[in-house]
Coordinates of C-alpha atoms and ligand atoms in Angstrom, one line a residue:
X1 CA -18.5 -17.2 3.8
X2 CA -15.5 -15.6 4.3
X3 CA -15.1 -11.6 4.1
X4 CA -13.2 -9.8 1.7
X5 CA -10.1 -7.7 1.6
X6 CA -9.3 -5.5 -1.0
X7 CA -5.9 -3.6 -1.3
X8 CA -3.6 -2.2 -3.5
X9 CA 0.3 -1.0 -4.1
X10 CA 1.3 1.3 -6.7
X11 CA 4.2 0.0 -9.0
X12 CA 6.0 3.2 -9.1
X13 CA 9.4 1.7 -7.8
X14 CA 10.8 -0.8 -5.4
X15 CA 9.0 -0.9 -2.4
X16 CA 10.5 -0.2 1.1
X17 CA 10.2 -1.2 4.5
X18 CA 7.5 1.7 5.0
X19 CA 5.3 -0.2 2.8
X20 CA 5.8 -3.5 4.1
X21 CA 5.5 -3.0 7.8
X22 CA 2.0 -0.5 7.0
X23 CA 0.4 -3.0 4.5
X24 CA 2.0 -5.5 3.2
X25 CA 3.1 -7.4 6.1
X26 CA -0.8 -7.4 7.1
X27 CA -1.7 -8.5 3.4
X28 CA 0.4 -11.7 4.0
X29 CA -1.2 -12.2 7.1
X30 CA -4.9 -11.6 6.5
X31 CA -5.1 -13.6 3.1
X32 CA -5.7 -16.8 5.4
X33 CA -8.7 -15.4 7.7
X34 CA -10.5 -13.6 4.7
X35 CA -11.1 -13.9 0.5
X36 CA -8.3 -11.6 -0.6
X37 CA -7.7 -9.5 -3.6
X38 CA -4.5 -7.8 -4.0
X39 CA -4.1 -5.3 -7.0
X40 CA -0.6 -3.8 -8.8
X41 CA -2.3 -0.5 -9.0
X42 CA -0.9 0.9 -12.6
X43 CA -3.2 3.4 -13.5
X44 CA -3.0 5.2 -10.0
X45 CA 0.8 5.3 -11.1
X46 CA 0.2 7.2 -14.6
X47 CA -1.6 9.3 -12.7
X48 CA 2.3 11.0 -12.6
X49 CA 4.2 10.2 -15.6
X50 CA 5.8 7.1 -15.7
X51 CA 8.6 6.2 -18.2
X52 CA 6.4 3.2 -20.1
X53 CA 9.5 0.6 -20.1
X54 CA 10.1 1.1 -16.7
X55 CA 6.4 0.8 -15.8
X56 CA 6.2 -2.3 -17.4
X57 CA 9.4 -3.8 -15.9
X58 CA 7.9 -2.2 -12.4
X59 CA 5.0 -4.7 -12.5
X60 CA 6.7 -8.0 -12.9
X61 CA 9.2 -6.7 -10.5
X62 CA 6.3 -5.4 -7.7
X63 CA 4.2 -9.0 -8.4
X64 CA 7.6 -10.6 -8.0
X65 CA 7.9 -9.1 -4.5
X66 CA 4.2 -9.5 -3.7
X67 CA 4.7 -13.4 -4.0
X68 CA 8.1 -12.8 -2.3
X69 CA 6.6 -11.4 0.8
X70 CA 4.0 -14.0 1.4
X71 CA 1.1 -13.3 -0.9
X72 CA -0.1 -17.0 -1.8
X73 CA -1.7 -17.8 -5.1
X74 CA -3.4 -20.4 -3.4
X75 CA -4.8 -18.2 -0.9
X76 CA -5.3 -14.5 -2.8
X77 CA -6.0 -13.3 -5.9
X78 CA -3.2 -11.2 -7.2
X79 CA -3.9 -8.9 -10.2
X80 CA -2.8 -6.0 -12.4
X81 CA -5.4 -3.3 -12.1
X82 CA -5.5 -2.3 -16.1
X83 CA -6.2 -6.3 -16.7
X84 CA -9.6 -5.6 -15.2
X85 CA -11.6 -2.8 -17.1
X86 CA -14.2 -2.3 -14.6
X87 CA -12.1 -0.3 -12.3
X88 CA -12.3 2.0 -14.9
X89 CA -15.7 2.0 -16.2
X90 CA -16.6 2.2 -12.1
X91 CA -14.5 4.8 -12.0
X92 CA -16.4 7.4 -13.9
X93 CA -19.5 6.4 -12.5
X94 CA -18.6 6.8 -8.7
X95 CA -16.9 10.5 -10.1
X96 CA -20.4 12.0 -11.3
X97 CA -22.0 11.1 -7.8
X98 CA -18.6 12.8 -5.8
X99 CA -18.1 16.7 -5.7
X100 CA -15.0 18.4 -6.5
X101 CA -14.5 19.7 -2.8
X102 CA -14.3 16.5 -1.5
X103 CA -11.3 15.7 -3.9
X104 CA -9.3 18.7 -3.4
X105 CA -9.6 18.5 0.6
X106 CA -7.5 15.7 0.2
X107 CA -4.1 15.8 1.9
X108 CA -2.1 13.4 -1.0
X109 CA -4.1 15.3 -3.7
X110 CA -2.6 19.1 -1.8
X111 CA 0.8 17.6 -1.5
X112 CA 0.9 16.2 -5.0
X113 CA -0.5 19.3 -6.8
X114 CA 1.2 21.5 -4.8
X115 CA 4.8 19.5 -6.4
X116 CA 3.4 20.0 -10.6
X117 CA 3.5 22.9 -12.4
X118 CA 0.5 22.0 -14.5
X119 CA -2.1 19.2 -12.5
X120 CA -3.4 16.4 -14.4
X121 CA -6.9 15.9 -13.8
X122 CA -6.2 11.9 -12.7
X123 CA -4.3 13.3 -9.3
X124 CA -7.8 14.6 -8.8
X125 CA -9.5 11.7 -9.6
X126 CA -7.1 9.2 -8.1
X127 CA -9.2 8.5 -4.9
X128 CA -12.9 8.0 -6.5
X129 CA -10.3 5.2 -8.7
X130 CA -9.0 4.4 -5.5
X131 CA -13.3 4.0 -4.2
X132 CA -13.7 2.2 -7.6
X133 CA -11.4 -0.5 -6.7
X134 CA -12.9 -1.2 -3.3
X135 CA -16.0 -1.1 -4.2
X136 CA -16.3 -3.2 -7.1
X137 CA -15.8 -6.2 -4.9
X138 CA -17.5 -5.3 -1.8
X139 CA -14.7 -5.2 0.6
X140 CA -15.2 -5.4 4.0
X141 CA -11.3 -4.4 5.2
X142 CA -8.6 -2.3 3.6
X143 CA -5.4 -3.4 4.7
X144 CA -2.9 0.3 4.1
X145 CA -0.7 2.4 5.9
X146 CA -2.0 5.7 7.6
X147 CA -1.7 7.7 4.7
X148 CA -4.3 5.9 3.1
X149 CA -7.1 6.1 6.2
X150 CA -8.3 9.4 4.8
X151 CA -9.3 7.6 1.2
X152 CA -10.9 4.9 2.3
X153 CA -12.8 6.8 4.8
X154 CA -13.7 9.5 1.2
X155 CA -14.7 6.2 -0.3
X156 CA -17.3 5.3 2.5
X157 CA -18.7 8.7 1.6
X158 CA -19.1 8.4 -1.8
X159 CA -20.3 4.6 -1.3
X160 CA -23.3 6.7 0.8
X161 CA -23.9 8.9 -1.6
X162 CA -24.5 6.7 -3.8
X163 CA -26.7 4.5 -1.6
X164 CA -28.7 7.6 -0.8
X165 CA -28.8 8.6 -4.5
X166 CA -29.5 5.3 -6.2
X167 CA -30.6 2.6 -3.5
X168 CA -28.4 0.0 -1.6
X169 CA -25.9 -1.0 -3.9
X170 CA -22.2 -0.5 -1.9
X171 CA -20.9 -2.1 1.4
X172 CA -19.5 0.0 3.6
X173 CA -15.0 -0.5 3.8
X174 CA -13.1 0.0 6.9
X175 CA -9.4 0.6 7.2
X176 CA -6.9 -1.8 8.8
X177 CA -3.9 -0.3 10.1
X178 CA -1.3 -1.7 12.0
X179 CA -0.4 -1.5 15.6
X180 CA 3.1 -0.5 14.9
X181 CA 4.4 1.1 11.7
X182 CA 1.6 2.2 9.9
X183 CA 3.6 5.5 8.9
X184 CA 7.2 4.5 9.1
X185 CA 9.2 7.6 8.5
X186 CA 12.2 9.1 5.6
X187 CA 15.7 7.9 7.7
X188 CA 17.0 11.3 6.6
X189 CA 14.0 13.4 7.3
X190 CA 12.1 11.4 10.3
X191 CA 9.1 14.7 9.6
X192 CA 8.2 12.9 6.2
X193 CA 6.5 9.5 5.6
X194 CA 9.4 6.5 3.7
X195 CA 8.3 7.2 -0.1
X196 CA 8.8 5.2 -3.3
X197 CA 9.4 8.4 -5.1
X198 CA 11.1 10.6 -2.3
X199 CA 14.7 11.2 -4.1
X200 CA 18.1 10.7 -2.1
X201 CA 19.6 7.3 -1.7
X202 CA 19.2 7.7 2.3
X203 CA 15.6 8.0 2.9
X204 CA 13.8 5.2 2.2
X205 CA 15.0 1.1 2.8
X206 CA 14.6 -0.5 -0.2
X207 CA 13.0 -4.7 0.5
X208 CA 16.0 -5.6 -2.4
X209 CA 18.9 -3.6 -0.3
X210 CA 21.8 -5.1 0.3
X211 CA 22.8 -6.0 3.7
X212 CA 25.6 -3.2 3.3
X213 CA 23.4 -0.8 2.2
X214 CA 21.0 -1.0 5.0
X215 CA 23.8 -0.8 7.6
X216 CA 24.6 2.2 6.1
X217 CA 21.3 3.9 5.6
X218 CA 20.4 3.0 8.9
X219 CA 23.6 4.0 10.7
X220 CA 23.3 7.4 8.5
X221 CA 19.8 8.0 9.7
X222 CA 19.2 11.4 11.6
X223 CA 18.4 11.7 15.1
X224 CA 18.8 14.4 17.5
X225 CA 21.3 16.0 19.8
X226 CA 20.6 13.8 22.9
X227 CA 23.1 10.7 23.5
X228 CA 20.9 7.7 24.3
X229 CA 18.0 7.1 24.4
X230 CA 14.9 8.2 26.2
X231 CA 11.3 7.0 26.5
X232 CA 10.4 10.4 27.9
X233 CA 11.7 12.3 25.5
X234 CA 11.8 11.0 21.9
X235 CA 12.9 12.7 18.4
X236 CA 11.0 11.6 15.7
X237 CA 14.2 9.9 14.4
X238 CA 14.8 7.7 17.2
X239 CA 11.1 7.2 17.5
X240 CA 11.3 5.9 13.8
X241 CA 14.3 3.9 14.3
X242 CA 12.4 2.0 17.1
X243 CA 8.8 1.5 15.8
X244 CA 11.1 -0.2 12.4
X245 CA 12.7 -2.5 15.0
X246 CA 9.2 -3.3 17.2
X247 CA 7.4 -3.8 13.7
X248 CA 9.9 -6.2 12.7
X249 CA 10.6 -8.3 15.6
X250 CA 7.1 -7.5 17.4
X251 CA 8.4 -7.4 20.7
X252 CA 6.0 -6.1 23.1
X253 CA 6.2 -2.3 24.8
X254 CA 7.4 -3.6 28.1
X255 CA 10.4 -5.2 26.2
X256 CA 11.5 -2.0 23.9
X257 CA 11.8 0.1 27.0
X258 CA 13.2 -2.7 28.8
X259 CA 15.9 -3.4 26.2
X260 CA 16.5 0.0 24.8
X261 CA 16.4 2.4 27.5
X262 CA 19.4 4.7 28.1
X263 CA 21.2 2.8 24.9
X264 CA 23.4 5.0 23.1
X265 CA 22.2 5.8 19.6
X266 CA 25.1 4.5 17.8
X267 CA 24.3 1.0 19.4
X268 CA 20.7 1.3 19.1
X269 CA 21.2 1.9 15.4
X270 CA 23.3 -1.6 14.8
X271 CA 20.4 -3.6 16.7
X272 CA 17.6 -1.6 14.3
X273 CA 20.1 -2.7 11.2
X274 CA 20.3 -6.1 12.1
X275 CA 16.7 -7.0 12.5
X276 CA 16.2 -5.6 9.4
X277 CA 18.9 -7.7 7.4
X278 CA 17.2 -10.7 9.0
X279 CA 14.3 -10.0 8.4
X280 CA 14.8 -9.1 4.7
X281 CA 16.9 -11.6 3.8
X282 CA 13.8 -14.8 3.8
X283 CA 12.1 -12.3 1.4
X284 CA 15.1 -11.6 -0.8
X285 CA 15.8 -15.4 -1.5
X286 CA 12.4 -16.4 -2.3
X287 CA 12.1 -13.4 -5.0
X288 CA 15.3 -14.3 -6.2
X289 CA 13.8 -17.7 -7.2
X290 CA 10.1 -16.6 -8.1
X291 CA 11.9 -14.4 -10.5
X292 CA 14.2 -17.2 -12.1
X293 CA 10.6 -19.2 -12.6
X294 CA 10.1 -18.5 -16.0
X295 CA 6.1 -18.0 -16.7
X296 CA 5.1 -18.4 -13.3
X297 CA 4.7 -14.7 -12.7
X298 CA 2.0 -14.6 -16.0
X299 CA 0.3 -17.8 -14.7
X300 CA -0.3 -15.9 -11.0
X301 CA -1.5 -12.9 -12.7
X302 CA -3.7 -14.3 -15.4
X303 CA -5.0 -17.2 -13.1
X304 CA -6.0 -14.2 -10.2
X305 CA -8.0 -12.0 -13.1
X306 CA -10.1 -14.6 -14.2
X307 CA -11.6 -15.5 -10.6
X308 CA -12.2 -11.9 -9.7
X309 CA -13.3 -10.3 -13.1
X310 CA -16.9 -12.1 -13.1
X311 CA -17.0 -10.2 -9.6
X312 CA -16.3 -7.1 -11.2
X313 CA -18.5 -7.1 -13.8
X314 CA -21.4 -8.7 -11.5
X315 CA -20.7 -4.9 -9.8
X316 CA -21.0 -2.8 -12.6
X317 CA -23.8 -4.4 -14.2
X318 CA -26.1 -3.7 -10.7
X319 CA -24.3 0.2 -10.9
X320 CA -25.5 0.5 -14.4
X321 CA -28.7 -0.9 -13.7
X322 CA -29.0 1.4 -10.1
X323 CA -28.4 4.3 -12.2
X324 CA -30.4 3.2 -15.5
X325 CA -27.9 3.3 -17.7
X326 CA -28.3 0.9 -20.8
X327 CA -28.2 -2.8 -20.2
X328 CA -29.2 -4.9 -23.2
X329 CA -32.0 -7.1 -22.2
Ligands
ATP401 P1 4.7 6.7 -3.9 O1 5.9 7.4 -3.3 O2 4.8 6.3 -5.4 O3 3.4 7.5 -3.6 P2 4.4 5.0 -1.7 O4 5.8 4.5 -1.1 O5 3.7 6.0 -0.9 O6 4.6 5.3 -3.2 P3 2.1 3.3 -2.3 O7 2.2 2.4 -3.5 O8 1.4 4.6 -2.5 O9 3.6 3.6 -1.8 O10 1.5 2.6 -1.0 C1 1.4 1.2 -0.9 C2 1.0 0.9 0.6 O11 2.1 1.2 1.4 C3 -0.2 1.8 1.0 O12 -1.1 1.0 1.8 C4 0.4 2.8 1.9 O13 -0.4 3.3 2.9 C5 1.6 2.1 2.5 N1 2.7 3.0 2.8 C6 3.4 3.8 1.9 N2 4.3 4.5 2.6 C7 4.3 4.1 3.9 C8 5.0 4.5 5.0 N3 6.0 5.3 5.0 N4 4.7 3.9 6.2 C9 3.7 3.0 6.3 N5 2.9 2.6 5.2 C10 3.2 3.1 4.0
LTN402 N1 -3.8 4.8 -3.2 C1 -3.1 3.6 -2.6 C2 -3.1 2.4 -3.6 C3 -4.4 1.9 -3.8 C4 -5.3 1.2 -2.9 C5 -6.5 0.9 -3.7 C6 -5.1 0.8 -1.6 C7 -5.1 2.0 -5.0 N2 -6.3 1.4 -4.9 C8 -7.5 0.3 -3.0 C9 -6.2 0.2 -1.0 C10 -7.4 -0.1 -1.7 C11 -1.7 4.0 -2.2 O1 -1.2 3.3 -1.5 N3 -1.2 5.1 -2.6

């Protein structure tokens, strides 16, 4: 049997390069070497308030681009998180076996709370949701970018905790990053991870940008005062700007210092561009058509929550029964 791979994306906006070349790029990949389940994670959005027309359209939109980018129905299960009340109903099970000081060591949760005037309990809580949704389907590998290693490694713990509390019940995750681009960087500030929500129009690389609009952003990005580049001495711009063109055309090491070595910045900056535009491009036709497919989308979605929600519930009924909680005969 094959092993599973569980991973989500938040449908908070349209996603960007960062997110393709730390996850998504792997989910397309892996879905053919394990049983994979990829979820449109919308109650980890409302954890921040989300205008509820613009969530909705955010889902089709994000399952739109899932299938764009790879994700075969054939091959994975693609779902909407709320479909599936058992992430929910794990959820508050997994938060009365996890302290509080776990929760607010986390780095997202700090960075998050630290931006709100008042805190809503669910930023707190988003991780042990986050456990919830590995867990319920005993996944082996979670395919994210870096910023994500430091939940799934909080959701080993609780999985032990629980084991020690209530008796073997969880398998333990492990994280699958990348070997290039697993924190791609903000073009305008190269110190910050690419964001969905980051504001200003030339941070992040949009998958749906226009050709024009990435030669832009990417000619715009910030670098530093040196005129060409060097191996020995990289700015985190330029570093950025060359881990988006390795992750995209996968050349080896030996080839980027090869190629780019003492290339001035404006130059380097056109090649990075280009490899983008072609590389986007494949994945903007083919969710130009899955969108025009009328009903195809809600077949995908409601064809990959049947096959995984007898999984689901398979999971909480051995949690409720671990933790003797009522289970009609
Ligand atoms: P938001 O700004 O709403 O928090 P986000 O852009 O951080 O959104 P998520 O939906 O939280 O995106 O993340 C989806 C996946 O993309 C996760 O696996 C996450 O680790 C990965 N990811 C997000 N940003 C980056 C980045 N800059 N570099 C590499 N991977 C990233
Ligand atoms: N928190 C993740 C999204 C997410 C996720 C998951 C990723 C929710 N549940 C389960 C992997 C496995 C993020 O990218 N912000």
């Amino acid at each position: 049997m094959k092993a599973r791979v569980f991973s989500g994306i938040q449908p908070t906006g349209s996603p960007h390069i960062g997110n393709y070349l730390g996850a998504l790029k792997n989910w397309a990949r892996m879905q053919y070497d394990y049983e994979s389940i990829y979820c449109i994670v919308d109650l980890h959005a409302i954890t921040l308030y989300q205008d509820p027309q613009q969530l909705r359209r955010q889902i089709q939109e994000l399952a739109g681009m899932l299938l764009a980018i790879g994700i075969d129905p054939a091959h994975s299960s693609l779902v909407v998180q709320s479909a599936i009340p058992a992430h929910a109903e794990l959820a508050w099970m997994l938060t009365c076996v996890t302290p509080v000081g776990w929760l607010e060591r986390m780095t997202q949760y700090k960075a998050k709370s630290a931006a709100q005037e008042t805190i809503g309990d669910g930023i707190l809580q988003y991780p042990v949701l986050m456990a919830a949704d590995i867990l319920l389907y005993d996944a082996k590998v979670v395919p994210v970018g870096d910023d994500q290693s430091q939940h799934v490694e909080l959701t080993r713990d609780i999985a032990q905790r629980f084991n020690s509390l209530y008796g073997e019940t969880f398998v333990m995750p492990e994280t699958r990053l990348p070997a290039v681009g697993a924190r791609i960087m903000g073009l305008d500030e190269p110190e910050k991870k690419m964001s969905k929500s980051a504001p200003g129009s030339g941070h992040a690389v949009g998958l749906l940008d226009s050709p024009e609009a990435i030669r832009k952003k990417i000619l715009r990005a910030t670098t530093d005062s040196h005129p060409t580049v060097d191996f020995d001495r990289l700015g985190p711009g330029v570093a950025n700007l060359l881990t988006i063109f390795q992750a995209f055309t996968e050349w080896s090491d030996a080839q980027m210092r090869g190629h780019f070595s003492g290339m001035r910045y404006g130059d380097l900056k056109k090649q990075v561009a280009d490899a983008v535009i072609a590389a986007l491009e494949p994945i903007q036709q083919r969710y130009r058509q899955v969108m025009d497919e009328t009903g195809y989308l809600a077949r995908v979605l409601e064809e990959g929550a049947q096959r995984i929600a007898p999984i689901a519930r398979t999971t909480v009924e051995k949690v409720k029964r671990a933790m003797g909680l009522y289970t009609p005969e």
